[in-house]
Amino acid sequence: MSGTFAAFFILSLMTIGGAVFMISFTRVVHMVVSLGVTFISIAGLFILLDAEFVAVSQILVYSGAISILMLFGIMLTKHNAVEDEGSKGVNRFFAFLIVAVFFGLCFYGIQNTIWPEPAQTAPNAPSNVEQIGTEVFTKFVIPFELLSVLLLVALVGAIIMAKKESDSE
Amino acid sequence: MITVQLPSFLLVALILFCVGLYGALTKRNAVVVLLSIELMLNAVNINLVAFSKYGLHAAITGQIFTLFTMTVAAAEVAVGLAILIALYRNRETVNVDEMDTMK
């Protein structure tokens, strides 16, 4: 059993465990914390896949910013919210059925596809961050700049939507 | 020696996506629904990065697309929570099945 396999096993176990605990917990704050575990484990999976820059961004954006933002959202709405039984039994059964069918189809597809042999990476390739930087600022300049506009619009929109009511009252 | 192959990563991402989908369909609290959507986006990110290493045309493009997805997800969470807070101020509820004014 190689070290990579052991790391993959532990990380995927933590990823799925965090997600399942998120579904089964009843208090909303506990759900956010267990989702934080999932986000950090996914960053570990990214490192296993030789994507160091994406892994660091994952920790910064997801387990840093989005978890805290969600906690703010919970604190600003229902302070100690407890998730009750959820939707009714019939709806829950149909949701489970849909998800199970989807899982079965995708699992069948993954198992029955002949995947290509992994390509050999060049021995003296530039580092991951260097490659991403070169590509972003040559090939993907226009999407990159559009994203900055999108972030600005989202920032302004979120502020306006969250404070509009208090002005008119 | 056992090595980790592409299908293992795809399977983890699939399980994660299914858990997120089930949560988004059954939970009533809108914050939890947003969290489940984040889980589904993360599953897609794992697939993109896995294909950028093991795919037929392995290239760095998958990782760049993942970065773009993360940015859009962050914007989505910010706007979603703003809508949620505005809605809570008006209706005093965060349950998605009580947000039925437009029904």
PDB file of C-alpha atoms in Angstrom:
ATOM      1  CA  MET A   1       0.000   0.000   0.000  1.00  0.00           C
ATOM      2  CA  SER A   2       1.690   3.167  -1.182  1.00  0.00           C
ATOM      3  CA  GLY A   3       1.673   6.436   0.706  1.00  0.00           C
ATOM      4  CA  THR A   4      -0.392   8.131  -1.986  1.00  0.00           C
ATOM      5  CA  PHE A   5      -3.094   5.509  -1.660  1.00  0.00           C
ATOM      6  CA  ALA A   6      -3.170   5.824   2.139  1.00  0.00           C
ATOM      7  CA  ALA A   7      -3.425   9.615   1.882  1.00  0.00           C
ATOM      8  CA  PHE A   8      -6.169   9.330  -0.727  1.00  0.00           C
ATOM      9  CA  PHE A   9      -8.095   6.847   1.435  1.00  0.00           C
ATOM     10  CA  ILE A  10      -7.945   9.017   4.569  1.00  0.00           C
ATOM     11  CA  LEU A  11      -8.745  12.242   2.717  1.00  0.00           C
ATOM     12  CA  SER A  12     -11.687  10.818   0.806  1.00  0.00           C
ATOM     13  CA  LEU A  13     -13.015   9.230   4.011  1.00  0.00           C
ATOM     14  CA  MET A  14     -12.861  12.638   5.726  1.00  0.00           C
ATOM     15  CA  THR A  15     -14.449  14.338   2.717  1.00  0.00           C
ATOM     16  CA  ILE A  16     -17.416  11.973   2.533  1.00  0.00           C
ATOM     17  CA  GLY A  17     -17.686  11.708   6.314  1.00  0.00           C
ATOM     18  CA  GLY A  18     -17.931  15.478   6.669  1.00  0.00           C
ATOM     19  CA  ALA A  19     -20.599  15.632   3.984  1.00  0.00           C
ATOM     20  CA  VAL A  20     -22.674  12.808   5.524  1.00  0.00           C
ATOM     21  CA  PHE A  21     -22.377  14.342   9.002  1.00  0.00           C
ATOM     22  CA  MET A  22     -23.526  17.654   7.511  1.00  0.00           C
ATOM     23  CA  ILE A  23     -26.679  15.965   6.264  1.00  0.00           C
ATOM     24  CA  SER A  24     -27.368  14.154   9.546  1.00  0.00           C
ATOM     25  CA  PHE A  25     -26.619  16.901  12.095  1.00  0.00           C
ATOM     26  CA  THR A  26     -29.592  18.817  13.425  1.00  0.00           C
ATOM     27  CA  ARG A  27     -28.038  22.126  14.514  1.00  0.00           C
ATOM     28  CA  VAL A  28     -27.106  24.405  11.635  1.00  0.00           C
ATOM     29  CA  VAL A  29     -23.846  25.640  13.206  1.00  0.00           C
ATOM     30  CA  HIS A  30     -22.597  22.043  13.538  1.00  0.00           C
ATOM     31  CA  MET A  31     -23.404  21.532   9.857  1.00  0.00           C
ATOM     32  CA  VAL A  32     -21.157  24.434   8.848  1.00  0.00           C
ATOM     33  CA  VAL A  33     -18.274  23.148  10.980  1.00  0.00           C
ATOM     34  CA  SER A  34     -18.498  19.642   9.510  1.00  0.00           C
ATOM     35  CA  LEU A  35     -18.613  21.155   6.020  1.00  0.00           C
ATOM     36  CA  GLY A  36     -15.382  22.993   6.916  1.00  0.00           C
ATOM     37  CA  VAL A  37     -13.752  19.566   7.465  1.00  0.00           C
ATOM     38  CA  THR A  38     -14.976  18.528   4.014  1.00  0.00           C
ATOM     39  CA  PHE A  39     -13.545  21.661   2.373  1.00  0.00           C
ATOM     40  CA  ILE A  40     -10.098  21.167   3.967  1.00  0.00           C
ATOM     41  CA  SER A  41     -10.029  17.496   2.945  1.00  0.00           C
ATOM     42  CA  ILE A  42     -10.899  18.482  -0.632  1.00  0.00           C
ATOM     43  CA  ALA A  43      -7.880  20.810  -0.559  1.00  0.00           C
ATOM     44  CA  GLY A  44      -5.813  17.743   0.425  1.00  0.00           C
ATOM     45  CA  LEU A  45      -7.228  15.846  -2.558  1.00  0.00           C
ATOM     46  CA  PHE A  46      -6.192  18.754  -4.806  1.00  0.00           C
ATOM     47  CA  ILE A  47      -2.617  18.479  -3.481  1.00  0.00           C
ATOM     48  CA  LEU A  48      -2.689  14.747  -4.331  1.00  0.00           C
ATOM     49  CA  LEU A  49      -3.662  15.780  -7.873  1.00  0.00           C
ATOM     50  CA  ASP A  50      -0.616  18.117  -8.201  1.00  0.00           C
ATOM     51  CA  ALA A  51      -2.758  21.264  -8.039  1.00  0.00           C
ATOM     52  CA  GLU A  52      -1.124  23.203  -5.221  1.00  0.00           C
ATOM     53  CA  PHE A  53      -2.417  26.636  -6.219  1.00  0.00           C
ATOM     54  CA  VAL A  54      -6.013  25.416  -6.425  1.00  0.00           C
ATOM     55  CA  ALA A  55      -5.605  23.709  -3.039  1.00  0.00           C
ATOM     56  CA  VAL A  56      -4.430  26.924  -1.373  1.00  0.00           C
ATOM     57  CA  SER A  57      -7.258  28.884  -3.020  1.00  0.00           C
ATOM     58  CA  GLN A  58      -9.691  26.226  -1.796  1.00  0.00           C
ATOM     59  CA  ILE A  59      -8.538  26.707   1.809  1.00  0.00           C
ATOM     60  CA  LEU A  60      -8.596  30.501   1.472  1.00  0.00           C
ATOM     61  CA  VAL A  61     -11.943  30.836  -0.283  1.00  0.00           C
ATOM     62  CA  TYR A  62     -14.005  27.900   0.978  1.00  0.00           C
ATOM     63  CA  SER A  63     -12.871  27.010   4.475  1.00  0.00           C
ATOM     64  CA  GLY A  64     -11.862  30.616   5.151  1.00  0.00           C
ATOM     65  CA  ALA A  65     -14.365  32.938   3.534  1.00  0.00           C
ATOM     66  CA  ILE A  66     -17.460  30.903   2.700  1.00  0.00           C
ATOM     67  CA  SER A  67     -17.714  29.054   6.044  1.00  0.00           C
ATOM     68  CA  ILE A  68     -17.426  32.320   7.962  1.00  0.00           C
ATOM     69  CA  LEU A  69     -19.946  33.972   5.637  1.00  0.00           C
ATOM     70  CA  MET A  70     -22.368  31.097   6.265  1.00  0.00           C
ATOM     71  CA  LEU A  71     -21.886  31.477  10.032  1.00  0.00           C
ATOM     72  CA  PHE A  72     -22.697  35.181   9.649  1.00  0.00           C
ATOM     73  CA  GLY A  73     -25.798  34.248   7.673  1.00  0.00           C
ATOM     74  CA  ILE A  74     -26.942  31.900  10.449  1.00  0.00           C
ATOM     75  CA  MET A  75     -26.229  34.408  13.214  1.00  0.00           C
ATOM     76  CA  LEU A  76     -28.076  37.189  11.371  1.00  0.00           C
ATOM     77  CA  THR A  77     -31.183  35.091  10.709  1.00  0.00           C
ATOM     78  CA  LYS A  78     -32.159  32.446  13.251  1.00  0.00           C
ATOM     79  CA  HIS A  79     -29.741  32.566  16.105  1.00  0.00           C
ATOM     80  CA  ASN A  80     -29.788  28.945  17.309  1.00  0.00           C
ATOM     81  CA  ALA A  81     -31.598  27.367  14.434  1.00  0.00           C
ATOM     82  CA  VAL A  82     -32.414  23.667  14.677  1.00  0.00           C
ATOM     83  CA  GLU A  83     -33.220  21.833  11.482  1.00  0.00           C
ATOM     84  CA  ASP A  84     -36.471  19.978  12.099  1.00  0.00           C
ATOM     85  CA  GLU A  85     -37.599  16.829  10.365  1.00  0.00           C
ATOM     86  CA  GLY A  86     -37.275  18.395   6.922  1.00  0.00           C
ATOM     87  CA  SER A  87     -39.795  17.748   4.188  1.00  0.00           C
ATOM     88  CA  LYS A  88     -42.529  15.174   4.522  1.00  0.00           C
ATOM     89  CA  GLY A  89     -42.022  11.441   4.187  1.00  0.00           C
ATOM     90  CA  VAL A  90     -43.244  11.079   0.609  1.00  0.00           C
ATOM     91  CA  ASN A  91     -41.129  13.979  -0.673  1.00  0.00           C
ATOM     92  CA  ARG A  92     -38.103  12.636   1.177  1.00  0.00           C
ATOM     93  CA  PHE A  93     -38.631   9.193  -0.347  1.00  0.00           C
ATOM     94  CA  PHE A  94     -38.885  10.602  -3.866  1.00  0.00           C
ATOM     95  CA  ALA A  95     -35.771  12.728  -3.356  1.00  0.00           C
ATOM     96  CA  PHE A  96     -33.886   9.655  -2.163  1.00  0.00           C
ATOM     97  CA  LEU A  97     -35.150   7.679  -5.171  1.00  0.00           C
ATOM     98  CA  ILE A  98     -34.039  10.369  -7.635  1.00  0.00           C
ATOM     99  CA  VAL A  99     -30.595  10.625  -6.032  1.00  0.00           C
ATOM    100  CA  ALA A 100     -30.214   6.819  -5.937  1.00  0.00           C
ATOM    101  CA  VAL A 101     -31.107   6.484  -9.631  1.00  0.00           C
ATOM    102  CA  PHE A 102     -28.679   9.290 -10.520  1.00  0.00           C
ATOM    103  CA  PHE A 103     -25.944   7.635  -8.469  1.00  0.00           C
ATOM    104  CA  GLY A 104     -26.561   4.268 -10.107  1.00  0.00           C
ATOM    105  CA  LEU A 105     -26.413   5.728 -13.626  1.00  0.00           C
ATOM    106  CA  CYS A 106     -23.192   7.682 -12.982  1.00  0.00           C
ATOM    107  CA  PHE A 107     -21.585   4.725 -11.169  1.00  0.00           C
ATOM    108  CA  TYR A 108     -22.384   2.450 -14.121  1.00  0.00           C
ATOM    109  CA  GLY A 109     -20.892   5.043 -16.474  1.00  0.00           C
ATOM    110  CA  ILE A 110     -17.676   5.409 -14.455  1.00  0.00           C
ATOM    111  CA  GLN A 111     -17.182   1.654 -14.110  1.00  0.00           C
ATOM    112  CA  ASN A 112     -17.800   0.829 -17.769  1.00  0.00           C
ATOM    113  CA  THR A 113     -15.671   3.518 -19.384  1.00  0.00           C
ATOM    114  CA  ILE A 114     -12.162   2.672 -20.498  1.00  0.00           C
ATOM    115  CA  TRP A 115     -10.114   5.535 -19.101  1.00  0.00           C
ATOM    116  CA  PRO A 116      -6.937   6.624 -20.901  1.00  0.00           C
ATOM    117  CA  GLU A 117      -3.559   5.886 -19.421  1.00  0.00           C
ATOM    118  CA  PRO A 118      -2.295   8.890 -17.457  1.00  0.00           C
ATOM    119  CA  ALA A 119      -0.069  11.049 -19.590  1.00  0.00           C
ATOM    120  CA  GLN A 120       3.564  11.293 -18.580  1.00  0.00           C
ATOM    121  CA  THR A 121       4.388  14.722 -17.242  1.00  0.00           C
ATOM    122  CA  ALA A 122       7.424  16.426 -18.665  1.00  0.00           C
ATOM    123  CA  PRO A 123      10.391  16.054 -16.268  1.00  0.00           C
ATOM    124  CA  ASN A 124      11.386  19.711 -16.180  1.00  0.00           C
ATOM    125  CA  ALA A 125       7.962  21.362 -16.466  1.00  0.00           C
ATOM    126  CA  PRO A 126       7.569  24.759 -14.791  1.00  0.00           C
ATOM    127  CA  SER A 127       5.891  24.815 -11.412  1.00  0.00           C
ATOM    128  CA  ASN A 128       2.145  24.678 -11.023  1.00  0.00           C
ATOM    129  CA  VAL A 129       1.759  28.321 -10.023  1.00  0.00           C
ATOM    130  CA  GLU A 130       3.965  29.441 -12.913  1.00  0.00           C
ATOM    131  CA  GLN A 131       1.918  27.447 -15.430  1.00  0.00           C
ATOM    132  CA  ILE A 132      -1.380  28.837 -14.098  1.00  0.00           C
ATOM    133  CA  GLY A 133      -0.047  32.396 -14.145  1.00  0.00           C
ATOM    134  CA  THR A 134       1.169  32.117 -17.713  1.00  0.00           C
ATOM    135  CA  GLU A 135      -2.096  30.641 -18.961  1.00  0.00           C
ATOM    136  CA  VAL A 136      -4.330  33.085 -17.068  1.00  0.00           C
ATOM    137  CA  PHE A 137      -2.538  36.149 -18.354  1.00  0.00           C
ATOM    138  CA  THR A 138      -2.146  34.952 -21.955  1.00  0.00           C
ATOM    139  CA  LYS A 139      -4.963  32.627 -22.998  1.00  0.00           C
ATOM    140  CA  PHE A 140      -7.637  33.507 -20.420  1.00  0.00           C
ATOM    141  CA  VAL A 141      -7.206  37.260 -20.019  1.00  0.00           C
ATOM    142  CA  ILE A 142     -10.748  38.184 -21.090  1.00  0.00           C
ATOM    143  CA  PRO A 143     -12.558  35.683 -18.768  1.00  0.00           C
ATOM    144  CA  PHE A 144     -10.242  36.779 -15.957  1.00  0.00           C
ATOM    145  CA  GLU A 145     -11.138  40.450 -16.392  1.00  0.00           C
ATOM    146  CA  LEU A 146     -14.834  39.583 -16.782  1.00  0.00           C
ATOM    147  CA  LEU A 147     -14.640  37.725 -13.463  1.00  0.00           C
ATOM    148  CA  SER A 148     -13.318  40.818 -11.729  1.00  0.00           C
ATOM    149  CA  VAL A 149     -16.324  42.758 -13.070  1.00  0.00           C
ATOM    150  CA  LEU A 150     -18.632  39.954 -11.876  1.00  0.00           C
ATOM    151  CA  LEU A 151     -17.129  40.088  -8.385  1.00  0.00           C
ATOM    152  CA  LEU A 152     -17.580  43.868  -8.263  1.00  0.00           C
ATOM    153  CA  VAL A 153     -21.218  43.574  -9.366  1.00  0.00           C
ATOM    154  CA  ALA A 154     -21.865  40.828  -6.784  1.00  0.00           C
ATOM    155  CA  LEU A 155     -20.263  42.943  -4.049  1.00  0.00           C
ATOM    156  CA  VAL A 156     -22.363  46.017  -4.841  1.00  0.00           C
ATOM    157  CA  GLY A 157     -25.511  43.930  -5.336  1.00  0.00           C
ATOM    158  CA  ALA A 158     -25.102  42.092  -2.034  1.00  0.00           C
ATOM    159  CA  ILE A 159     -24.617  45.355  -0.126  1.00  0.00           C
ATOM    160  CA  ILE A 160     -27.633  47.008  -1.740  1.00  0.00           C
ATOM    161  CA  MET A 161     -29.903  44.001  -1.199  1.00  0.00           C
ATOM    162  CA  ALA A 162     -28.900  43.491   2.415  1.00  0.00           C
ATOM    163  CA  LYS A 163     -29.367  47.123   3.474  1.00  0.00           C
ATOM    164  CA  LYS A 164     -32.261  48.380   1.322  1.00  0.00           C
ATOM    165  CA  GLU A 165     -35.054  47.645   3.796  1.00  0.00           C
ATOM    166  CA  SER A 166     -33.461  49.393   6.751  1.00  0.00           C
ATOM    167  CA  ASP A 167     -33.253  52.642   4.737  1.00  0.00           C
ATOM    168  CA  SER A 168     -36.960  52.785   3.881  1.00  0.00           C
ATOM    169  CA  GLU A 169     -38.155  52.013   7.392  1.00  0.00           C
TER     170      GLU A 169
ATOM    171  CA  MET B   1       1.631  -1.482  -5.480  1.00  0.00           C
ATOM    172  CA  ILE B   2      -1.803   0.067  -5.616  1.00  0.00           C
ATOM    173  CA  THR B   3      -1.907   3.438  -7.321  1.00  0.00           C
ATOM    174  CA  VAL B   4      -4.772   5.885  -7.227  1.00  0.00           C
ATOM    175  CA  GLN B   5      -6.473   6.099 -10.604  1.00  0.00           C
ATOM    176  CA  LEU B   6      -8.966   8.451 -12.179  1.00  0.00           C
ATOM    177  CA  PRO B   7     -12.138   6.411 -11.309  1.00  0.00           C
ATOM    178  CA  SER B   8     -11.417   6.661  -7.560  1.00  0.00           C
ATOM    179  CA  PHE B   9     -11.461  10.453  -7.709  1.00  0.00           C
ATOM    180  CA  LEU B  10     -14.580  10.402  -9.891  1.00  0.00           C
ATOM    181  CA  LEU B  11     -16.294   8.108  -7.368  1.00  0.00           C
ATOM    182  CA  VAL B  12     -15.506  10.417  -4.418  1.00  0.00           C
ATOM    183  CA  ALA B  13     -16.828  13.373  -6.410  1.00  0.00           C
ATOM    184  CA  LEU B  14     -19.963  11.430  -7.349  1.00  0.00           C
ATOM    185  CA  ILE B  15     -20.732  10.497  -3.717  1.00  0.00           C
ATOM    186  CA  LEU B  16     -20.151  14.113  -2.670  1.00  0.00           C
ATOM    187  CA  PHE B  17     -22.456  15.383  -5.426  1.00  0.00           C
ATOM    188  CA  CYS B  18     -25.196  12.905  -4.457  1.00  0.00           C
ATOM    189  CA  VAL B  19     -25.027  13.891  -0.778  1.00  0.00           C
ATOM    190  CA  GLY B  20     -25.254  17.553  -1.803  1.00  0.00           C
ATOM    191  CA  LEU B  21     -28.172  16.874  -4.142  1.00  0.00           C
ATOM    192  CA  TYR B  22     -30.073  14.973  -1.429  1.00  0.00           C
ATOM    193  CA  GLY B  23     -29.465  17.821   1.037  1.00  0.00           C
ATOM    194  CA  ALA B  24     -30.588  20.460  -1.449  1.00  0.00           C
ATOM    195  CA  LEU B  25     -33.789  18.522  -2.178  1.00  0.00           C
ATOM    196  CA  THR B  26     -34.839  17.620   1.375  1.00  0.00           C
ATOM    197  CA  LYS B  27     -33.593  20.330   3.768  1.00  0.00           C
ATOM    198  CA  ARG B  28     -35.920  23.189   4.699  1.00  0.00           C
ATOM    199  CA  ASN B  29     -33.462  25.751   6.076  1.00  0.00           C
ATOM    200  CA  ALA B  30     -32.299  27.995   3.224  1.00  0.00           C
ATOM    201  CA  VAL B  31     -28.765  28.312   4.647  1.00  0.00           C
ATOM    202  CA  VAL B  32     -28.413  24.523   4.578  1.00  0.00           C
ATOM    203  CA  VAL B  33     -29.678  24.441   0.986  1.00  0.00           C
ATOM    204  CA  LEU B  34     -26.957  26.970   0.046  1.00  0.00           C
ATOM    205  CA  LEU B  35     -24.368  24.787   1.827  1.00  0.00           C
ATOM    206  CA  SER B  36     -25.522  21.740  -0.127  1.00  0.00           C
ATOM    207  CA  ILE B  37     -25.160  23.664  -3.396  1.00  0.00           C
ATOM    208  CA  GLU B  38     -21.590  24.522  -2.349  1.00  0.00           C
ATOM    209  CA  LEU B  39     -20.987  20.803  -1.792  1.00  0.00           C
ATOM    210  CA  MET B  40     -22.168  20.024  -5.334  1.00  0.00           C
ATOM    211  CA  LEU B  41     -19.914  22.746  -6.797  1.00  0.00           C
ATOM    212  CA  ASN B  42     -16.963  21.282  -4.886  1.00  0.00           C
ATOM    213  CA  ALA B  43     -17.658  17.828  -6.316  1.00  0.00           C
ATOM    214  CA  VAL B  44     -17.502  19.322  -9.809  1.00  0.00           C
ATOM    215  CA  ASN B  45     -14.204  21.026  -8.910  1.00  0.00           C
ATOM    216  CA  ILE B  46     -12.692  17.653  -7.915  1.00  0.00           C
ATOM    217  CA  ASN B  47     -13.727  16.230 -11.289  1.00  0.00           C
ATOM    218  CA  LEU B  48     -12.191  19.164 -13.176  1.00  0.00           C
ATOM    219  CA  VAL B  49      -8.850  18.902 -11.367  1.00  0.00           C
ATOM    220  CA  ALA B  50      -8.795  15.090 -11.701  1.00  0.00           C
ATOM    221  CA  PHE B  51      -9.329  15.337 -15.459  1.00  0.00           C
ATOM    222  CA  SER B  52      -6.666  18.030 -15.707  1.00  0.00           C
ATOM    223  CA  LYS B  53      -4.178  15.444 -14.414  1.00  0.00           C
ATOM    224  CA  TYR B  54      -5.448  12.099 -15.721  1.00  0.00           C
ATOM    225  CA  GLY B  55      -7.565  13.119 -18.721  1.00  0.00           C
ATOM    226  CA  LEU B  56      -6.914  12.228 -22.345  1.00  0.00           C
ATOM    227  CA  HIS B  57      -5.566  15.712 -23.000  1.00  0.00           C
ATOM    228  CA  ALA B  58      -4.029  16.494 -19.641  1.00  0.00           C
ATOM    229  CA  ALA B  59      -3.632  20.259 -19.433  1.00  0.00           C
ATOM    230  CA  ILE B  60      -3.616  23.035 -16.868  1.00  0.00           C
ATOM    231  CA  THR B  61      -6.960  24.364 -18.240  1.00  0.00           C
ATOM    232  CA  GLY B  62      -8.976  22.265 -15.791  1.00  0.00           C
ATOM    233  CA  GLN B  63      -7.321  23.923 -12.819  1.00  0.00           C
ATOM    234  CA  ILE B  64      -7.917  27.387 -14.255  1.00  0.00           C
ATOM    235  CA  PHE B  65     -11.580  26.527 -14.787  1.00  0.00           C
ATOM    236  CA  THR B  66     -11.724  25.382 -11.153  1.00  0.00           C
ATOM    237  CA  LEU B  67     -10.439  28.788 -10.046  1.00  0.00           C
ATOM    238  CA  PHE B  68     -13.153  30.471 -12.135  1.00  0.00           C
ATOM    239  CA  THR B  69     -15.815  28.195 -10.605  1.00  0.00           C
ATOM    240  CA  MET B  70     -14.625  29.102  -7.105  1.00  0.00           C
ATOM    241  CA  THR B  71     -14.935  32.812  -7.884  1.00  0.00           C
ATOM    242  CA  VAL B  72     -18.455  32.421  -9.224  1.00  0.00           C
ATOM    243  CA  ALA B  73     -19.394  30.277  -6.201  1.00  0.00           C
ATOM    244  CA  ALA B  74     -18.124  32.953  -3.821  1.00  0.00           C
ATOM    245  CA  ALA B  75     -20.179  35.610  -5.620  1.00  0.00           C
ATOM    246  CA  GLU B  76     -23.201  33.293  -5.546  1.00  0.00           C
ATOM    247  CA  VAL B  77     -22.924  32.748  -1.781  1.00  0.00           C
ATOM    248  CA  ALA B  78     -22.609  36.479  -1.115  1.00  0.00           C
ATOM    249  CA  VAL B  79     -25.676  37.366  -3.190  1.00  0.00           C
ATOM    250  CA  GLY B  80     -27.633  34.359  -1.857  1.00  0.00           C
ATOM    251  CA  LEU B  81     -27.026  35.316   1.757  1.00  0.00           C
ATOM    252  CA  ALA B  82     -27.951  38.933   1.019  1.00  0.00           C
ATOM    253  CA  ILE B  83     -31.260  37.773  -0.464  1.00  0.00           C
ATOM    254  CA  LEU B  84     -31.756  35.503   2.547  1.00  0.00           C
ATOM    255  CA  ILE B  85     -31.185  38.338   5.025  1.00  0.00           C
ATOM    256  CA  ALA B  86     -33.544  40.664   3.147  1.00  0.00           C
ATOM    257  CA  LEU B  87     -36.158  37.894   3.059  1.00  0.00           C
ATOM    258  CA  TYR B  88     -35.732  37.167   6.770  1.00  0.00           C
ATOM    259  CA  ARG B  89     -36.286  40.829   7.550  1.00  0.00           C
ATOM    260  CA  ASN B  90     -39.591  40.796   5.651  1.00  0.00           C
ATOM    261  CA  ARG B  91     -40.986  37.347   6.393  1.00  0.00           C
ATOM    262  CA  GLU B  92     -39.274  36.298   9.662  1.00  0.00           C
ATOM    263  CA  THR B  93     -38.497  32.849   8.252  1.00  0.00           C
ATOM    264  CA  VAL B  94     -35.611  30.964   6.664  1.00  0.00           C
ATOM    265  CA  ASN B  95     -37.613  27.885   5.631  1.00  0.00           C
ATOM    266  CA  VAL B  96     -37.725  27.426   1.878  1.00  0.00           C
ATOM    267  CA  ASP B  97     -41.278  26.017   1.889  1.00  0.00           C
ATOM    268  CA  GLU B  98     -42.630  29.154   3.531  1.00  0.00           C
ATOM    269  CA  MET B  99     -41.148  31.394   0.807  1.00  0.00           C
ATOM    270  CA  ASP B 100     -44.188  30.972  -1.445  1.00  0.00           C
ATOM    271  CA  THR B 101     -45.334  34.529  -2.162  1.00  0.00           C
ATOM    272  CA  MET B 102     -44.982  34.029  -5.919  1.00  0.00           C
ATOM    273  CA  LYS B 103     -46.886  30.729  -5.960  1.00  0.00           C
TER     274      LYS B 103
END
